[in-house]
Amino acid sequence: MKQPEVRVFEDKNQLSLAGAELVCRSANSAAGERGAFTLLLAGGGTPRALYELLAGESFSGRMPWSATVLFWGDERFVPPEHPESNFRAARLAMIARAPLPPENVHPVPTADYPDAPSAALAYDSTLREYFRKSENTIKTSTGNFPRFDLVLLGMGADGHTASLFPGSSALREDSRLAVAVDAPRGYRTAERVSVTLPVLSGAATVLFMVTGSEKRPALSAVLGDPGQARRKYPAAMVRPHSGRLIWYLDREADVT
Ligand code: 6PG
């Protein structure tokens, strides 16, 4: 695996601008090469400013929206219009404002299934079907996995990413693409669906966006001693097989 690329920005706004620029460049490169750009969206609060920028006047005209295909790295098992929904956050910030073909938007189907396990099974099939057709996959010792052009991720103060939390059995999943997980006590919306580590590590490029001083302890371990951190922090377990691993930090989170 290549060395991670780390950039530190003065504040969240500068980080989001740089993130939007990276998304735009990746999108045009992928769309130019293959006619499609597959983007895995991060949940949580950090990426919202980036989503708003992409659909705003500085970037929207540069984005190949008709070739852009969206999936989610994780979702809380709530209706799509619930305040906790990652789909709702991206819809309000970006999807409702961009000329994206509806068939290119693949949220976790939380409204169509009675529970997270059945929604996870359905999402697993959606991912397999899309990437089987696109033939944009990466072969590993445990199977063929989607090769997302770009995966956006955040990191919690406990080192979780997507909805892969420390100590979760989901971290050992090496064949399924999406699983149901329970967030630890104290997290809003315990029932979740998350893509698995093989999906995250299959990407051509992974961009972590991390802001805030509360992330420093976990970040110090993940960037300072990745070998050791991989035993505990899910964010350290994301290791692109043949892709780029990029960390965008704001000054408050900076541990470099
Ligand atoms: C979620 C996210 C989660 C998030 C981190 C960081 O659904 O909550 O997928 O992994 O990225 O918790 O969240 P912030 O960006 O809000 O700090």
PDB file of C-alpha atoms and ligand atoms in Angstrom:
ATOM      1  CA  MET A   1       0.000   0.000   0.000  1.00  0.00           C
ATOM      2  CA  LYS A   2       1.237   3.488  -0.840  1.00  0.00           C
ATOM      3  CA  GLN A   3       2.037   5.969   1.924  1.00  0.00           C
ATOM      4  CA  PRO A   4      -0.958   8.087   2.947  1.00  0.00           C
ATOM      5  CA  GLU A   5      -0.999  11.653   1.625  1.00  0.00           C
ATOM      6  CA  VAL A   6      -1.806  14.138   4.407  1.00  0.00           C
ATOM      7  CA  ARG A   7      -2.809  17.768   3.897  1.00  0.00           C
ATOM      8  CA  VAL A   8      -3.677  20.226   6.644  1.00  0.00           C
ATOM      9  CA  PHE A   9      -6.010  23.164   6.027  1.00  0.00           C
ATOM     10  CA  GLU A  10      -6.558  26.326   8.019  1.00  0.00           C
ATOM     11  CA  ASP A  11     -10.215  25.518   8.611  1.00  0.00           C
ATOM     12  CA  LYS A  12     -13.170  23.387   7.507  1.00  0.00           C
ATOM     13  CA  ASN A  13     -14.044  25.756   4.673  1.00  0.00           C
ATOM     14  CA  GLN A  14     -10.602  25.487   3.091  1.00  0.00           C
ATOM     15  CA  LEU A  15     -10.666  21.716   3.611  1.00  0.00           C
ATOM     16  CA  SER A  16     -14.089  21.459   1.949  1.00  0.00           C
ATOM     17  CA  LEU A  17     -12.970  23.558  -1.015  1.00  0.00           C
ATOM     18  CA  ALA A  18      -9.965  21.306  -1.541  1.00  0.00           C
ATOM     19  CA  GLY A  19     -12.200  18.261  -1.147  1.00  0.00           C
ATOM     20  CA  ALA A  20     -14.628  19.544  -3.770  1.00  0.00           C
ATOM     21  CA  GLU A  21     -11.716  20.194  -6.117  1.00  0.00           C
ATOM     22  CA  LEU A  22     -10.466  16.625  -5.619  1.00  0.00           C
ATOM     23  CA  VAL A  23     -13.948  15.170  -6.213  1.00  0.00           C
ATOM     24  CA  CYS A  24     -14.333  17.244  -9.360  1.00  0.00           C
ATOM     25  CA  ARG A  25     -10.953  16.187 -10.740  1.00  0.00           C
ATOM     26  CA  SER A  26     -11.595  12.516  -9.940  1.00  0.00           C
ATOM     27  CA  ALA A  27     -15.040  12.735 -11.520  1.00  0.00           C
ATOM     28  CA  ASN A  28     -13.817  14.210 -14.780  1.00  0.00           C
ATOM     29  CA  SER A  29     -10.940  11.757 -14.973  1.00  0.00           C
ATOM     30  CA  ALA A  30     -13.184   8.717 -14.418  1.00  0.00           C
ATOM     31  CA  ALA A  31     -15.966   9.992 -16.654  1.00  0.00           C
ATOM     32  CA  GLY A  32     -13.435  10.724 -19.376  1.00  0.00           C
ATOM     33  CA  GLU A  33     -11.825   7.283 -19.095  1.00  0.00           C
ATOM     34  CA  ARG A  34     -14.876   5.063 -18.525  1.00  0.00           C
ATOM     35  CA  GLY A  35     -17.944   7.214 -18.945  1.00  0.00           C
ATOM     36  CA  ALA A  36     -18.831   6.794 -15.270  1.00  0.00           C
ATOM     37  CA  PHE A  37     -17.669   8.134 -11.898  1.00  0.00           C
ATOM     38  CA  THR A  38     -18.592   6.019  -8.875  1.00  0.00           C
ATOM     39  CA  LEU A  39     -18.585   7.967  -5.615  1.00  0.00           C
ATOM     40  CA  LEU A  40     -19.207   6.514  -2.156  1.00  0.00           C
ATOM     41  CA  LEU A  41     -20.589   9.261   0.091  1.00  0.00           C
ATOM     42  CA  ALA A  42     -19.660   9.716   3.734  1.00  0.00           C
ATOM     43  CA  GLY A  43     -22.238  10.414   6.394  1.00  0.00           C
ATOM     44  CA  GLY A  44     -21.927  12.598   9.445  1.00  0.00           C
ATOM     45  CA  GLY A  45     -21.476  16.348   9.466  1.00  0.00           C
ATOM     46  CA  THR A  46     -18.021  17.041   8.005  1.00  0.00           C
ATOM     47  CA  PRO A  47     -18.761  16.346   4.318  1.00  0.00           C
ATOM     48  CA  ARG A  48     -21.924  18.456   4.106  1.00  0.00           C
ATOM     49  CA  ALA A  49     -20.050  21.631   3.207  1.00  0.00           C
ATOM     50  CA  LEU A  50     -18.300  19.716   0.413  1.00  0.00           C
ATOM     51  CA  TYR A  51     -21.637  18.421  -0.911  1.00  0.00           C
ATOM     52  CA  GLU A  52     -23.031  21.960  -0.912  1.00  0.00           C
ATOM     53  CA  LEU A  53     -19.975  23.249  -2.786  1.00  0.00           C
ATOM     54  CA  LEU A  54     -20.261  20.533  -5.456  1.00  0.00           C
ATOM     55  CA  ALA A  55     -23.832  21.582  -6.225  1.00  0.00           C
ATOM     56  CA  GLY A  56     -22.936  25.277  -5.992  1.00  0.00           C
ATOM     57  CA  GLU A  57     -21.973  27.695  -8.760  1.00  0.00           C
ATOM     58  CA  SER A  58     -18.191  27.200  -8.388  1.00  0.00           C
ATOM     59  CA  PHE A  59     -18.268  23.454  -9.079  1.00  0.00           C
ATOM     60  CA  SER A  60     -21.601  22.261 -10.428  1.00  0.00           C
ATOM     61  CA  GLY A  61     -20.868  23.280 -14.006  1.00  0.00           C
ATOM     62  CA  ARG A  62     -17.568  21.355 -13.871  1.00  0.00           C
ATOM     63  CA  MET A  63     -19.071  18.149 -12.507  1.00  0.00           C
ATOM     64  CA  PRO A  64     -20.003  15.362 -15.012  1.00  0.00           C
ATOM     65  CA  TRP A  65     -23.302  14.808 -13.210  1.00  0.00           C
ATOM     66  CA  SER A  66     -24.821  12.566 -15.892  1.00  0.00           C
ATOM     67  CA  ALA A  67     -21.904  10.145 -15.422  1.00  0.00           C
ATOM     68  CA  THR A  68     -21.798  10.435 -11.607  1.00  0.00           C
ATOM     69  CA  VAL A  69     -23.117   7.415  -9.694  1.00  0.00           C
ATOM     70  CA  LEU A  70     -23.715   7.773  -5.946  1.00  0.00           C
ATOM     71  CA  PHE A  71     -23.733   5.166  -3.199  1.00  0.00           C
ATOM     72  CA  TRP A  72     -23.526   5.582   0.590  1.00  0.00           C
ATOM     73  CA  GLY A  73     -20.803   4.201   2.846  1.00  0.00           C
ATOM     74  CA  ASP A  74     -23.296   3.820   5.629  1.00  0.00           C
ATOM     75  CA  GLU A  75     -26.810   4.705   6.678  1.00  0.00           C
ATOM     76  CA  ARG A  76     -28.763   4.857   9.840  1.00  0.00           C
ATOM     77  CA  PHE A  77     -31.785   2.547   9.712  1.00  0.00           C
ATOM     78  CA  VAL A  78     -34.307   5.389   9.639  1.00  0.00           C
ATOM     79  CA  PRO A  79     -36.768   6.617   6.988  1.00  0.00           C
ATOM     80  CA  PRO A  80     -35.135   8.637   4.194  1.00  0.00           C
ATOM     81  CA  GLU A  81     -36.633  11.869   5.478  1.00  0.00           C
ATOM     82  CA  HIS A  82     -35.562  11.335   9.082  1.00  0.00           C
ATOM     83  CA  PRO A  83     -33.216  14.045  10.463  1.00  0.00           C
ATOM     84  CA  GLU A  84     -30.591  11.332  11.168  1.00  0.00           C
ATOM     85  CA  SER A  85     -30.606  10.031   7.585  1.00  0.00           C
ATOM     86  CA  ASN A  86     -27.314  10.331   5.677  1.00  0.00           C
ATOM     87  CA  PHE A  87     -29.315  10.133   2.462  1.00  0.00           C
ATOM     88  CA  ARG A  88     -31.457  13.118   3.536  1.00  0.00           C
ATOM     89  CA  ALA A  89     -28.324  15.143   4.403  1.00  0.00           C
ATOM     90  CA  ALA A  90     -26.812  14.540   0.952  1.00  0.00           C
ATOM     91  CA  ARG A  91     -30.156  15.082  -0.773  1.00  0.00           C
ATOM     92  CA  LEU A  92     -30.634  18.506   0.808  1.00  0.00           C
ATOM     93  CA  ALA A  93     -27.011  19.598   0.391  1.00  0.00           C
ATOM     94  CA  MET A  94     -26.360  18.311  -3.121  1.00  0.00           C
ATOM     95  CA  ILE A  95     -28.716  15.864  -4.855  1.00  0.00           C
ATOM     96  CA  ALA A  96     -31.764  18.135  -4.923  1.00  0.00           C
ATOM     97  CA  ARG A  97     -29.618  20.927  -6.406  1.00  0.00           C
ATOM     98  CA  ALA A  98     -27.646  18.994  -9.047  1.00  0.00           C
ATOM     99  CA  PRO A  99     -28.768  17.561 -12.421  1.00  0.00           C
ATOM    100  CA  LEU A 100     -28.148  13.971 -11.311  1.00  0.00           C
ATOM    101  CA  PRO A 101     -30.109  11.253 -13.163  1.00  0.00           C
ATOM    102  CA  PRO A 102     -32.306   9.632 -10.435  1.00  0.00           C
ATOM    103  CA  GLU A 103     -31.192   6.181 -11.608  1.00  0.00           C
ATOM    104  CA  ASN A 104     -27.627   7.138 -10.638  1.00  0.00           C
ATOM    105  CA  VAL A 105     -28.528   7.638  -6.970  1.00  0.00           C
ATOM    106  CA  HIS A 106     -28.410   4.466  -4.849  1.00  0.00           C
ATOM    107  CA  PRO A 107     -29.347   5.108  -1.219  1.00  0.00           C
ATOM    108  CA  VAL A 108     -29.536   2.288   1.312  1.00  0.00           C
ATOM    109  CA  PRO A 109     -33.200   1.177   0.993  1.00  0.00           C
ATOM    110  CA  THR A 110     -34.221   1.795   4.607  1.00  0.00           C
ATOM    111  CA  ALA A 111     -37.853   2.546   3.675  1.00  0.00           C
ATOM    112  CA  ASP A 112     -38.362  -0.700   1.750  1.00  0.00           C
ATOM    113  CA  TYR A 113     -37.335  -3.272   4.360  1.00  0.00           C
ATOM    114  CA  PRO A 114     -38.500  -4.099   7.903  1.00  0.00           C
ATOM    115  CA  ASP A 115     -35.043  -4.151   9.483  1.00  0.00           C
ATOM    116  CA  ALA A 116     -31.360  -3.341   8.942  1.00  0.00           C
ATOM    117  CA  PRO A 117     -30.277  -6.916   8.083  1.00  0.00           C
ATOM    118  CA  SER A 118     -32.738  -7.165   5.197  1.00  0.00           C
ATOM    119  CA  ALA A 119     -31.843  -3.664   3.979  1.00  0.00           C
ATOM    120  CA  ALA A 120     -28.149  -4.621   4.141  1.00  0.00           C
ATOM    121  CA  LEU A 121     -28.771  -7.750   2.055  1.00  0.00           C
ATOM    122  CA  ALA A 122     -30.600  -5.666  -0.540  1.00  0.00           C
ATOM    123  CA  TYR A 123     -27.814  -3.068  -0.605  1.00  0.00           C
ATOM    124  CA  ASP A 124     -25.231  -5.810  -0.980  1.00  0.00           C
ATOM    125  CA  SER A 125     -27.122  -7.001  -4.083  1.00  0.00           C
ATOM    126  CA  THR A 126     -27.431  -3.471  -5.482  1.00  0.00           C
ATOM    127  CA  LEU A 127     -23.682  -2.956  -5.155  1.00  0.00           C
ATOM    128  CA  ARG A 128     -22.887  -6.364  -6.686  1.00  0.00           C
ATOM    129  CA  GLU A 129     -25.261  -5.826  -9.590  1.00  0.00           C
ATOM    130  CA  TYR A 130     -23.963  -2.364 -10.436  1.00  0.00           C
ATOM    131  CA  PHE A 131     -20.291  -3.292 -10.283  1.00  0.00           C
ATOM    132  CA  ARG A 132     -20.811  -6.635 -12.058  1.00  0.00           C
ATOM    133  CA  LYS A 133     -22.264  -4.759 -15.015  1.00  0.00           C
ATOM    134  CA  SER A 134     -19.640  -2.027 -14.910  1.00  0.00           C
ATOM    135  CA  GLU A 135     -16.829  -4.598 -14.664  1.00  0.00           C
ATOM    136  CA  ASN A 136     -15.024  -2.036 -12.530  1.00  0.00           C
ATOM    137  CA  THR A 137     -13.988  -4.445  -9.793  1.00  0.00           C
ATOM    138  CA  ILE A 138     -10.838  -5.477  -7.979  1.00  0.00           C
ATOM    139  CA  LYS A 139      -9.958  -9.118  -7.368  1.00  0.00           C
ATOM    140  CA  THR A 140      -8.627 -10.015  -3.925  1.00  0.00           C
ATOM    141  CA  SER A 141      -7.951 -13.293  -2.109  1.00  0.00           C
ATOM    142  CA  THR A 142     -11.530 -13.274  -0.785  1.00  0.00           C
ATOM    143  CA  GLY A 143     -13.372 -12.322  -3.949  1.00  0.00           C
ATOM    144  CA  ASN A 144     -14.209  -9.620  -6.459  1.00  0.00           C
ATOM    145  CA  PHE A 145     -15.075  -6.248  -4.951  1.00  0.00           C
ATOM    146  CA  PRO A 146     -16.346  -2.920  -6.257  1.00  0.00           C
ATOM    147  CA  ARG A 147     -13.615  -0.525  -7.287  1.00  0.00           C
ATOM    148  CA  PHE A 148     -15.079   2.855  -6.432  1.00  0.00           C
ATOM    149  CA  ASP A 149     -13.351   5.719  -8.179  1.00  0.00           C
ATOM    150  CA  LEU A 150     -13.570   7.723  -4.956  1.00  0.00           C
ATOM    151  CA  VAL A 151     -14.594   6.849  -1.403  1.00  0.00           C
ATOM    152  CA  LEU A 152     -15.286   9.715   0.995  1.00  0.00           C
ATOM    153  CA  LEU A 153     -14.969   8.914   4.693  1.00  0.00           C
ATOM    154  CA  GLY A 154     -15.078  10.652   8.031  1.00  0.00           C
ATOM    155  CA  MET A 155     -13.670   9.392  11.315  1.00  0.00           C
ATOM    156  CA  GLY A 156     -15.226   9.468  14.757  1.00  0.00           C
ATOM    157  CA  ALA A 157     -13.269  10.337  17.915  1.00  0.00           C
ATOM    158  CA  ASP A 158     -13.183   6.573  18.640  1.00  0.00           C
ATOM    159  CA  GLY A 159     -11.601   5.888  15.256  1.00  0.00           C
ATOM    160  CA  HIS A 160     -14.751   4.473  13.644  1.00  0.00           C
ATOM    161  CA  THR A 161     -15.412   5.096   9.982  1.00  0.00           C
ATOM    162  CA  ALA A 162     -18.589   4.586   7.996  1.00  0.00           C
ATOM    163  CA  SER A 163     -20.506   2.588  10.613  1.00  0.00           C
ATOM    164  CA  LEU A 164     -17.601   0.269  11.360  1.00  0.00           C
ATOM    165  CA  PHE A 165     -16.943   0.674  15.075  1.00  0.00           C
ATOM    166  CA  PRO A 166     -14.038  -0.574  17.202  1.00  0.00           C
ATOM    167  CA  GLY A 167     -14.465  -4.212  18.233  1.00  0.00           C
ATOM    168  CA  SER A 168     -17.350  -4.825  15.814  1.00  0.00           C
ATOM    169  CA  SER A 169     -17.619  -8.273  14.232  1.00  0.00           C
ATOM    170  CA  ALA A 170     -18.313  -6.415  10.959  1.00  0.00           C
ATOM    171  CA  LEU A 171     -14.599  -5.605  10.844  1.00  0.00           C
ATOM    172  CA  ARG A 172     -13.897  -9.294  10.164  1.00  0.00           C
ATOM    173  CA  GLU A 173     -16.332  -9.451   7.234  1.00  0.00           C
ATOM    174  CA  ASP A 174     -14.262 -10.360   4.188  1.00  0.00           C
ATOM    175  CA  SER A 175     -16.860 -11.331   1.611  1.00  0.00           C
ATOM    176  CA  ARG A 176     -20.088  -9.383   2.005  1.00  0.00           C
ATOM    177  CA  LEU A 177     -20.264  -5.833   0.689  1.00  0.00           C
ATOM    178  CA  ALA A 178     -22.808  -4.460   3.155  1.00  0.00           C
ATOM    179  CA  VAL A 179     -23.836  -5.562   6.648  1.00  0.00           C
ATOM    180  CA  ALA A 180     -26.194  -4.537   9.434  1.00  0.00           C
ATOM    181  CA  VAL A 181     -24.410  -3.199  12.507  1.00  0.00           C
ATOM    182  CA  ASP A 182     -25.350  -1.771  15.886  1.00  0.00           C
ATOM    183  CA  ALA A 183     -23.634   1.460  16.878  1.00  0.00           C
ATOM    184  CA  PRO A 184     -22.250   1.434  20.429  1.00  0.00           C
ATOM    185  CA  ARG A 185     -24.308   2.844  23.286  1.00  0.00           C
ATOM    186  CA  GLY A 186     -24.370   6.625  23.215  1.00  0.00           C
ATOM    187  CA  TYR A 187     -24.586   6.917  19.433  1.00  0.00           C
ATOM    188  CA  ARG A 188     -27.851   8.155  18.020  1.00  0.00           C
ATOM    189  CA  THR A 189     -29.662   5.565  15.891  1.00  0.00           C
ATOM    190  CA  ALA A 190     -28.062   2.306  16.904  1.00  0.00           C
ATOM    191  CA  GLU A 191     -29.384   0.266  13.948  1.00  0.00           C
ATOM    192  CA  ARG A 192     -27.254   0.912  10.882  1.00  0.00           C
ATOM    193  CA  VAL A 193     -26.125  -0.464   7.547  1.00  0.00           C
ATOM    194  CA  SER A 194     -22.462  -0.150   6.594  1.00  0.00           C
ATOM    195  CA  VAL A 195     -20.325  -1.175   3.671  1.00  0.00           C
ATOM    196  CA  THR A 196     -17.485  -3.434   4.721  1.00  0.00           C
ATOM    197  CA  LEU A 197     -13.714  -2.951   4.768  1.00  0.00           C
ATOM    198  CA  PRO A 198     -13.129  -4.833   1.486  1.00  0.00           C
ATOM    199  CA  VAL A 199     -15.341  -2.269  -0.274  1.00  0.00           C
ATOM    200  CA  LEU A 200     -13.535   0.687   1.297  1.00  0.00           C
ATOM    201  CA  SER A 201     -10.084  -0.780   0.582  1.00  0.00           C
ATOM    202  CA  GLY A 202     -10.992  -1.656  -3.003  1.00  0.00           C
ATOM    203  CA  ALA A 203     -11.269   2.000  -3.982  1.00  0.00           C
ATOM    204  CA  ALA A 204      -8.990   3.773  -6.442  1.00  0.00           C
ATOM    205  CA  THR A 205      -8.881   6.722  -4.041  1.00  0.00           C
ATOM    206  CA  VAL A 206      -9.974   7.075  -0.399  1.00  0.00           C
ATOM    207  CA  LEU A 207     -10.317  10.574   1.032  1.00  0.00           C
ATOM    208  CA  PHE A 208     -10.719  10.926   4.793  1.00  0.00           C
ATOM    209  CA  MET A 209     -11.921  14.349   5.917  1.00  0.00           C
ATOM    210  CA  VAL A 210     -11.343  14.914   9.634  1.00  0.00           C
ATOM    211  CA  THR A 211     -11.927  18.105  11.588  1.00  0.00           C
ATOM    212  CA  GLY A 212     -11.966  19.055  15.252  1.00  0.00           C
ATOM    213  CA  SER A 213      -9.574  18.588  18.151  1.00  0.00           C
ATOM    214  CA  GLU A 214     -11.605  15.715  19.599  1.00  0.00           C
ATOM    215  CA  LYS A 215     -10.305  13.526  16.759  1.00  0.00           C
ATOM    216  CA  ARG A 216      -6.627  14.060  17.636  1.00  0.00           C
ATOM    217  CA  PRO A 217      -6.052  11.052  19.943  1.00  0.00           C
ATOM    218  CA  ALA A 218      -7.372   8.535  17.413  1.00  0.00           C
ATOM    219  CA  LEU A 219      -5.767  10.404  14.508  1.00  0.00           C
ATOM    220  CA  SER A 220      -2.406  10.460  16.259  1.00  0.00           C
ATOM    221  CA  ALA A 221      -2.521   6.665  16.494  1.00  0.00           C
ATOM    222  CA  VAL A 222      -3.862   6.111  12.988  1.00  0.00           C
ATOM    223  CA  LEU A 223      -1.309   8.370  11.291  1.00  0.00           C
ATOM    224  CA  GLY A 224       1.493   7.910  13.824  1.00  0.00           C
ATOM    225  CA  ASP A 225       1.596   4.140  14.117  1.00  0.00           C
ATOM    226  CA  PRO A 226      -0.722   2.589  11.504  1.00  0.00           C
ATOM    227  CA  GLY A 227       0.529  -0.941  12.190  1.00  0.00           C
ATOM    228  CA  GLN A 228      -0.472  -0.741  15.827  1.00  0.00           C
ATOM    229  CA  ALA A 229      -3.587   1.337  15.134  1.00  0.00           C
ATOM    230  CA  ARG A 230      -4.917  -1.323  12.787  1.00  0.00           C
ATOM    231  CA  ARG A 231      -5.523  -3.534  15.787  1.00  0.00           C
ATOM    232  CA  LYS A 232      -8.001  -1.086  17.288  1.00  0.00           C
ATOM    233  CA  TYR A 233      -9.156   1.731  15.019  1.00  0.00           C
ATOM    234  CA  PRO A 234     -11.370   0.873  12.014  1.00  0.00           C
ATOM    235  CA  ALA A 235     -10.146   4.007  10.186  1.00  0.00           C
ATOM    236  CA  ALA A 236      -6.634   2.498  10.224  1.00  0.00           C
ATOM    237  CA  MET A 237      -7.970  -0.718   8.665  1.00  0.00           C
ATOM    238  CA  VAL A 238      -8.928   1.072   5.428  1.00  0.00           C
ATOM    239  CA  ARG A 239      -5.926   0.256   3.215  1.00  0.00           C
ATOM    240  CA  PRO A 240      -6.452   0.767  -0.529  1.00  0.00           C
ATOM    241  CA  HIS A 241      -4.868  -2.262  -2.245  1.00  0.00           C
ATOM    242  CA  SER A 242      -3.607  -0.284  -5.198  1.00  0.00           C
ATOM    243  CA  GLY A 243      -5.189   3.092  -4.644  1.00  0.00           C
ATOM    244  CA  ARG A 244      -4.431   6.421  -2.998  1.00  0.00           C
ATOM    245  CA  LEU A 245      -5.120   7.069   0.687  1.00  0.00           C
ATOM    246  CA  ILE A 246      -5.554  10.761   1.368  1.00  0.00           C
ATOM    247  CA  TRP A 247      -6.201  12.549   4.682  1.00  0.00           C
ATOM    248  CA  TYR A 248      -7.520  16.098   4.755  1.00  0.00           C
ATOM    249  CA  LEU A 249      -7.309  17.587   8.234  1.00  0.00           C
ATOM    250  CA  ASP A 250      -8.158  20.971   9.599  1.00  0.00           C
ATOM    251  CA  ARG A 251      -5.734  22.788  11.928  1.00  0.00           C
ATOM    252  CA  GLU A 252      -7.722  21.681  15.014  1.00  0.00           C
ATOM    253  CA  ALA A 253      -7.374  17.992  14.139  1.00  0.00           C
ATOM    254  CA  ASP A 254      -3.780  18.287  12.923  1.00  0.00           C
ATOM    255  CA  VAL A 255      -1.411  15.846  14.597  1.00  0.00           C
ATOM    256  CA  THR A 256       1.386  15.955  12.023  1.00  0.00           C
TER     257      THR A 256
HETATM  258  C1  6PG B   1     -22.028   8.513  10.134  1.00  0.00           C
HETATM  259  C2  6PG B   1     -20.702   8.529   9.420  1.00  0.00           C
HETATM  260  C3  6PG B   1     -19.582   8.457  10.398  1.00  0.00           C
HETATM  261  C4  6PG B   1     -18.935   9.812  10.395  1.00  0.00           C
HETATM  262  C5  6PG B   1     -18.051   9.981  11.602  1.00  0.00           C
HETATM  263  C6  6PG B   1     -17.500  11.415  11.653  1.00  0.00           C
HETATM  264  O1  6PG B   1     -23.006   7.987   9.570  1.00  0.00           O
HETATM  265  O2  6PG B   1     -22.070   9.108  11.206  1.00  0.00           O
HETATM  266  O3  6PG B   1     -20.613   7.673   8.434  1.00  0.00           O
HETATM  267  O4  6PG B   1     -18.629   7.467  10.116  1.00  0.00           O
HETATM  268  O5  6PG B   1     -18.174   9.960   9.203  1.00  0.00           O
HETATM  269  O6  6PG B   1     -18.840   9.731  12.752  1.00  0.00           O
HETATM  270  O7  6PG B   1     -18.609  12.287  11.760  1.00  0.00           O
HETATM  271  P1  6PG B   1     -18.380  13.874  11.662  1.00  0.00           P
HETATM  272  O8  6PG B   1     -17.868  14.129  10.279  1.00  0.00           O
HETATM  273  O9  6PG B   1     -19.769  14.438  11.882  1.00  0.00           O
HETATM  274  O10 6PG B   1     -17.389  14.238  12.720  1.00  0.00           O
END
